[in-house]
Amino acid sequence: MRLVIARCSVDYAGRLTAHLPSAPRLILVKADGSVSIHADDRAYKPLNWMSPPCTLKEGTGDREGVWTVVNKAGEKLIITMEEVLHDSSHELGVDPGLIKDGVEAHLQELLADRIDTLGEGYTLIRREYMTAIGPVDILCRDASGATVAVEIKRRGEIDGVEQLTRYLELLNRDPHLAPVRGVFAAQEIKPQARVLATDRGMDCVVLDYDALRGIEDDKLRLF
């Protein structure tokens, strides 16, 4: 990961246009190619960003100090540096992902045993399907034979959606599995996480722990 703190202005050109006037900001360039611009507020949410796959080109000559980030759709993020205050790179290695608590682990086991509760005709490929960045909770196939990756949380928040997004990007590179769609499953899903998951084409499933254990009605609520 590369961390740059700089006084800069930012222009986005794509489906719409946006401009960030000159100010000190943090720029994150991650190993997956993503670039995000942050202010010293707004918690985790960037002011602007470009998701992978995208390319970063640093200008030279009379364009020195101008970064141009372009994604596969041709959208551009142009960062004009006025003063670089800090520039460092750090190797973080492979992230092990979020560690599941006992309830999440049990939910995974129960759902794998009753995979047809996701839908008629679903079949399990395997639990803990390993990828280069960690294991996918459940990999299965729907009634049409399409591959489905399921990420399970006790409480579904944005970091869980981001984790599933990374898994899907890797799984869809495998021609034996692609296309792979995602299901974000949790006992409770926060509104912001639901919006992000839906925007990325994922299904959201609210899990009833007692129902999966056979204590109450065994239906899942699919939204």
mmCIF file of C-alpha atoms in Angstrom:
data_model
loop_
_atom_site.group_PDB
_atom_site.id
_atom_site.type_symbol
_atom_site.label_atom_id
_atom_site.label_comp_id
_atom_site.label_asym_id
_atom_site.label_seq_id
_atom_site.Cartn_x
_atom_site.Cartn_y
_atom_site.Cartn_z
ATOM 1 C CA MET A 1 0.000 0.000 0.000
ATOM 2 C CA ARG A 2 1.197 3.493 -0.874
ATOM 3 C CA LEU A 3 0.290 6.408 1.415
ATOM 4 C CA VAL A 4 0.568 9.939 0.059
ATOM 5 C CA ILE A 5 -0.369 13.065 2.005
ATOM 6 C CA ALA A 6 -0.485 16.043 -0.310
ATOM 7 C CA ARG A 7 -2.114 19.360 -0.962
ATOM 8 C CA CYS A 8 -4.003 18.586 -4.132
ATOM 9 C CA SER A 9 -7.134 19.129 -6.205
ATOM 10 C CA VAL A 10 -9.127 16.265 -7.703
ATOM 11 C CA ASP A 11 -11.311 16.075 -10.808
ATOM 12 C CA TYR A 12 -13.522 13.149 -11.777
ATOM 13 C CA ALA A 13 -14.821 12.693 -15.324
ATOM 14 C CA GLY A 14 -17.202 9.859 -16.112
ATOM 15 C CA ARG A 15 -20.958 9.358 -15.832
ATOM 16 C CA LEU A 16 -20.905 12.752 -14.119
ATOM 17 C CA THR A 17 -18.232 15.283 -13.213
ATOM 18 C CA ALA A 18 -17.012 16.305 -9.782
ATOM 19 C CA HIS A 19 -14.324 18.638 -8.484
ATOM 20 C CA LEU A 20 -12.523 18.729 -5.143
ATOM 21 C CA PRO A 21 -10.758 22.074 -4.631
ATOM 22 C CA SER A 22 -7.215 22.290 -3.335
ATOM 23 C CA ALA A 23 -6.741 21.014 0.239
ATOM 24 C CA PRO A 24 -4.474 18.654 2.197
ATOM 25 C CA ARG A 25 -5.651 15.076 1.652
ATOM 26 C CA LEU A 26 -4.616 11.444 2.114
ATOM 27 C CA ILE A 27 -4.308 9.359 -1.055
ATOM 28 C CA LEU A 28 -4.317 5.555 -0.745
ATOM 29 C CA VAL A 29 -3.015 3.398 -3.586
ATOM 30 C CA LYS A 30 -3.662 -0.265 -2.810
ATOM 31 C CA ALA A 31 -2.067 -3.385 -4.249
ATOM 32 C CA ASP A 32 -5.297 -4.229 -6.090
ATOM 33 C CA GLY A 33 -4.867 -0.991 -8.083
ATOM 34 C CA SER A 34 -7.608 0.988 -6.370
ATOM 35 C CA VAL A 35 -7.035 4.666 -5.593
ATOM 36 C CA SER A 36 -9.003 6.606 -2.963
ATOM 37 C CA ILE A 37 -8.819 10.170 -1.671
ATOM 38 C CA HIS A 38 -9.593 10.900 1.976
ATOM 39 C CA ALA A 39 -10.140 13.937 4.184
ATOM 40 C CA ASP A 40 -9.540 13.952 7.943
ATOM 41 C CA ASP A 41 -13.179 13.113 8.698
ATOM 42 C CA ARG A 42 -16.025 10.930 7.304
ATOM 43 C CA ALA A 43 -14.654 7.812 9.063
ATOM 44 C CA TYR A 44 -13.822 5.173 6.415
ATOM 45 C CA LYS A 45 -15.625 6.841 3.486
ATOM 46 C CA PRO A 46 -13.392 8.449 0.827
ATOM 47 C CA LEU A 47 -14.135 11.759 -0.861
ATOM 48 C CA ASN A 48 -13.581 10.113 -4.226
ATOM 49 C CA TRP A 49 -12.152 6.843 -5.458
ATOM 50 C CA MET A 50 -11.540 4.546 -8.411
ATOM 51 C CA SER A 51 -12.191 0.839 -7.958
ATOM 52 C CA PRO A 52 -10.096 -1.835 -9.668
ATOM 53 C CA PRO A 53 -9.333 -2.740 -12.341
ATOM 54 C CA CYS A 54 -7.795 0.623 -13.154
ATOM 55 C CA THR A 55 -4.426 2.081 -14.099
ATOM 56 C CA LEU A 56 -2.470 4.922 -12.506
ATOM 57 C CA LYS A 57 -0.148 7.076 -14.599
ATOM 58 C CA GLU A 58 2.037 9.705 -12.962
ATOM 59 C CA GLY A 59 2.741 12.641 -15.256
ATOM 60 C CA THR A 60 6.210 13.759 -16.325
ATOM 61 C CA GLY A 61 7.647 16.951 -17.790
ATOM 62 C CA ASP A 62 5.056 19.710 -17.896
ATOM 63 C CA ARG A 63 2.544 17.201 -16.482
ATOM 64 C CA GLU A 64 4.708 16.345 -13.471
ATOM 65 C CA GLY A 65 2.636 16.142 -10.325
ATOM 66 C CA VAL A 66 -0.520 15.162 -12.203
ATOM 67 C CA TRP A 67 -1.848 11.653 -11.567
ATOM 68 C CA THR A 68 -4.378 10.189 -13.989
ATOM 69 C CA VAL A 69 -6.345 7.112 -12.921
ATOM 70 C CA VAL A 70 -8.440 5.406 -15.623
ATOM 71 C CA ASN A 71 -10.801 2.458 -15.185
ATOM 72 C CA LYS A 72 -11.995 -0.058 -17.783
ATOM 73 C CA ALA A 73 -15.044 2.116 -18.550
ATOM 74 C CA GLY A 74 -12.794 5.042 -19.498
ATOM 75 C CA GLU A 75 -13.713 7.114 -16.449
ATOM 76 C CA LYS A 76 -10.894 9.303 -15.167
ATOM 77 C CA LEU A 77 -9.759 10.540 -11.787
ATOM 78 C CA ILE A 78 -7.218 13.352 -12.174
ATOM 79 C CA ILE A 79 -5.223 14.320 -9.081
ATOM 80 C CA THR A 80 -3.171 17.498 -9.343
ATOM 81 C CA MET A 81 -0.449 17.650 -6.683
ATOM 82 C CA GLU A 82 0.614 21.055 -5.419
ATOM 83 C CA GLU A 83 2.756 19.932 -2.498
ATOM 84 C CA VAL A 84 3.634 16.398 -1.360
ATOM 85 C CA LEU A 85 3.977 16.229 2.416
ATOM 86 C CA HIS A 86 4.506 12.484 2.769
ATOM 87 C CA ASP A 87 4.986 9.542 0.388
ATOM 88 C CA SER A 88 5.637 6.004 1.629
ATOM 89 C CA SER A 89 4.954 2.426 0.561
ATOM 90 C CA HIS A 90 4.296 -0.552 2.810
ATOM 91 C CA GLU A 91 3.971 -4.266 2.037
ATOM 92 C CA LEU A 92 0.979 -5.595 4.014
ATOM 93 C CA GLY A 93 1.000 -9.137 2.643
ATOM 94 C CA VAL A 94 -2.048 -11.383 2.312
ATOM 95 C CA ASP A 95 -4.873 -10.398 4.637
ATOM 96 C CA PRO A 96 -6.365 -13.352 6.565
ATOM 97 C CA GLY A 97 -9.817 -11.737 6.514
ATOM 98 C CA LEU A 98 -12.151 -11.231 9.422
ATOM 99 C CA ILE A 99 -12.077 -13.930 12.091
ATOM 100 C CA LYS A 100 -15.513 -15.374 12.713
ATOM 101 C CA ASP A 101 -16.976 -15.691 16.170
ATOM 102 C CA GLY A 102 -18.726 -18.845 17.381
ATOM 103 C CA VAL A 103 -22.145 -17.807 16.104
ATOM 104 C CA GLU A 104 -20.820 -17.034 12.597
ATOM 105 C CA ALA A 105 -18.970 -20.352 12.456
ATOM 106 C CA HIS A 106 -22.121 -22.197 13.523
ATOM 107 C CA LEU A 107 -24.228 -20.276 10.987
ATOM 108 C CA GLN A 108 -21.818 -21.371 8.283
ATOM 109 C CA GLU A 109 -22.069 -24.999 9.368
ATOM 110 C CA LEU A 110 -25.874 -24.910 9.577
ATOM 111 C CA LEU A 111 -26.308 -23.191 6.219
ATOM 112 C CA ALA A 112 -23.922 -25.616 4.517
ATOM 113 C CA ASP A 113 -25.945 -28.527 5.896
ATOM 114 C CA ARG A 114 -29.196 -26.927 4.717
ATOM 115 C CA ILE A 115 -27.969 -25.181 1.581
ATOM 116 C CA ASP A 116 -31.351 -25.613 -0.116
ATOM 117 C CA THR A 117 -32.747 -22.955 2.231
ATOM 118 C CA LEU A 118 -31.044 -20.414 -0.056
ATOM 119 C CA GLY A 119 -33.296 -21.633 -2.837
ATOM 120 C CA GLU A 120 -34.660 -24.759 -4.426
ATOM 121 C CA GLY A 121 -32.012 -26.647 -6.368
ATOM 122 C CA TYR A 122 -28.985 -25.176 -4.555
ATOM 123 C CA THR A 123 -26.092 -27.600 -4.061
ATOM 124 C CA LEU A 124 -22.980 -27.230 -1.920
ATOM 125 C CA ILE A 125 -19.537 -27.218 -3.539
ATOM 126 C CA ARG A 126 -17.673 -26.795 -0.258
ATOM 127 C CA ARG A 127 -17.305 -24.783 2.918
ATOM 128 C CA GLU A 128 -14.199 -22.624 3.473
ATOM 129 C CA TYR A 129 -13.303 -22.537 -0.236
ATOM 130 C CA MET A 130 -9.735 -21.240 -0.225
ATOM 131 C CA THR A 131 -8.611 -18.265 -2.310
ATOM 132 C CA ALA A 132 -5.331 -16.345 -2.385
ATOM 133 C CA ILE A 133 -6.719 -13.874 0.171
ATOM 134 C CA GLY A 134 -8.532 -16.266 2.463
ATOM 135 C CA PRO A 135 -11.426 -18.729 2.528
ATOM 136 C CA VAL A 136 -14.899 -18.029 1.145
ATOM 137 C CA ASP A 137 -17.454 -19.187 3.720
ATOM 138 C CA ILE A 138 -19.567 -21.224 1.311
ATOM 139 C CA LEU A 139 -19.239 -21.915 -2.407
ATOM 140 C CA CYS A 140 -22.309 -23.474 -3.996
ATOM 141 C CA ARG A 141 -24.349 -23.687 -7.203
ATOM 142 C CA ASP A 142 -27.880 -22.477 -7.775
ATOM 143 C CA ALA A 143 -30.598 -24.371 -9.652
ATOM 144 C CA SER A 144 -29.247 -23.163 -13.007
ATOM 145 C CA GLY A 145 -25.741 -24.429 -12.194
ATOM 146 C CA ALA A 146 -24.250 -20.950 -11.710
ATOM 147 C CA THR A 147 -21.586 -20.534 -9.020
ATOM 148 C CA VAL A 148 -22.540 -18.609 -5.889
ATOM 149 C CA ALA A 149 -20.155 -17.364 -3.174
ATOM 150 C CA VAL A 150 -21.742 -16.793 0.243
ATOM 151 C CA GLU A 151 -20.207 -14.564 2.927
ATOM 152 C CA ILE A 152 -21.749 -15.049 6.384
ATOM 153 C CA LYS A 153 -21.724 -12.534 9.233
ATOM 154 C CA ARG A 154 -23.532 -12.232 12.534
ATOM 155 C CA ARG A 155 -24.021 -8.542 11.811
ATOM 156 C CA GLY A 156 -23.622 -7.460 8.201
ATOM 157 C CA GLU A 157 -21.687 -4.227 7.754
ATOM 158 C CA ILE A 158 -19.794 -2.557 4.935
ATOM 159 C CA ASP A 159 -16.488 -4.305 5.702
ATOM 160 C CA GLY A 160 -18.185 -7.658 5.084
ATOM 161 C CA VAL A 161 -19.450 -6.467 1.693
ATOM 162 C CA GLU A 162 -15.938 -5.301 0.806
ATOM 163 C CA GLN A 163 -14.573 -8.704 1.821
ATOM 164 C CA LEU A 164 -17.069 -10.520 -0.412
ATOM 165 C CA THR A 165 -16.241 -8.099 -3.246
ATOM 166 C CA ARG A 166 -12.563 -9.077 -3.056
ATOM 167 C CA TYR A 167 -13.464 -12.775 -3.107
ATOM 168 C CA LEU A 168 -15.711 -12.331 -6.142
ATOM 169 C CA GLU A 169 -13.002 -10.473 -8.055
ATOM 170 C CA LEU A 170 -10.657 -13.435 -7.568
ATOM 171 C CA LEU A 171 -13.221 -16.186 -8.156
ATOM 172 C CA ASN A 172 -14.388 -14.626 -11.410
ATOM 173 C CA ARG A 173 -10.861 -14.948 -12.779
ATOM 174 C CA ASP A 174 -11.270 -18.748 -12.679
ATOM 175 C CA PRO A 175 -12.872 -19.877 -15.958
ATOM 176 C CA HIS A 176 -14.089 -23.082 -14.262
ATOM 177 C CA LEU A 177 -16.168 -21.053 -11.785
ATOM 178 C CA ALA A 178 -17.061 -17.815 -13.598
ATOM 179 C CA PRO A 179 -19.456 -16.175 -13.616
ATOM 180 C CA VAL A 180 -19.706 -16.109 -9.828
ATOM 181 C CA ARG A 181 -22.320 -14.012 -8.045
ATOM 182 C CA GLY A 182 -22.365 -13.143 -4.365
ATOM 183 C CA VAL A 183 -24.763 -13.611 -1.479
ATOM 184 C CA PHE A 184 -24.220 -11.523 1.657
ATOM 185 C CA ALA A 185 -25.870 -13.343 4.561
ATOM 186 C CA ALA A 186 -26.210 -12.177 8.166
ATOM 187 C CA GLN A 187 -28.582 -12.190 11.120
ATOM 188 C CA GLU A 188 -28.805 -8.417 10.733
ATOM 189 C CA ILE A 189 -27.727 -6.305 7.751
ATOM 190 C CA LYS A 190 -27.053 -2.605 8.215
ATOM 191 C CA PRO A 191 -28.814 -0.299 5.705
ATOM 192 C CA GLN A 192 -25.536 1.092 4.332
ATOM 193 C CA ALA A 193 -24.205 -2.437 3.786
ATOM 194 C CA ARG A 194 -27.415 -3.469 2.028
ATOM 195 C CA VAL A 195 -27.203 -0.487 -0.335
ATOM 196 C CA LEU A 196 -23.558 -1.216 -1.187
ATOM 197 C CA ALA A 197 -24.178 -4.944 -1.668
ATOM 198 C CA THR A 198 -27.186 -4.323 -3.913
ATOM 199 C CA ASP A 199 -25.238 -1.760 -5.933
ATOM 200 C CA ARG A 200 -22.572 -4.415 -6.541
ATOM 201 C CA GLY A 201 -25.088 -6.994 -7.715
ATOM 202 C CA MET A 202 -25.107 -9.108 -4.555
ATOM 203 C CA ASP A 203 -28.165 -10.668 -2.946
ATOM 204 C CA CYS A 204 -28.756 -9.953 0.752
ATOM 205 C CA VAL A 205 -30.150 -12.724 2.952
ATOM 206 C CA VAL A 206 -31.239 -12.272 6.565
ATOM 207 C CA LEU A 207 -30.517 -15.478 8.485
ATOM 208 C CA ASP A 208 -32.713 -16.727 11.316
ATOM 209 C CA TYR A 209 -30.343 -18.567 13.635
ATOM 210 C CA ASP A 210 -33.091 -20.390 15.545
ATOM 211 C CA ALA A 211 -34.853 -21.403 12.345
ATOM 212 C CA LEU A 212 -31.644 -22.878 10.937
ATOM 213 C CA ARG A 213 -31.289 -24.847 14.159
ATOM 214 C CA GLY A 214 -34.833 -26.147 13.674
ATOM 215 C CA ILE A 215 -36.304 -24.285 16.628
ATOM 216 C CA GLU A 216 -38.699 -22.100 14.602
ATOM 217 C CA ASP A 217 -39.849 -21.733 11.017
ATOM 218 C CA ASP A 218 -36.929 -22.683 8.766
ATOM 219 C CA LYS A 219 -37.428 -20.077 6.044
ATOM 220 C CA LEU A 220 -34.879 -17.404 5.230
ATOM 221 C CA ARG A 221 -36.035 -13.914 4.408
ATOM 222 C CA LEU A 222 -34.571 -12.882 1.035
ATOM 223 C CA PHE A 223 -34.519 -9.150 0.239
#
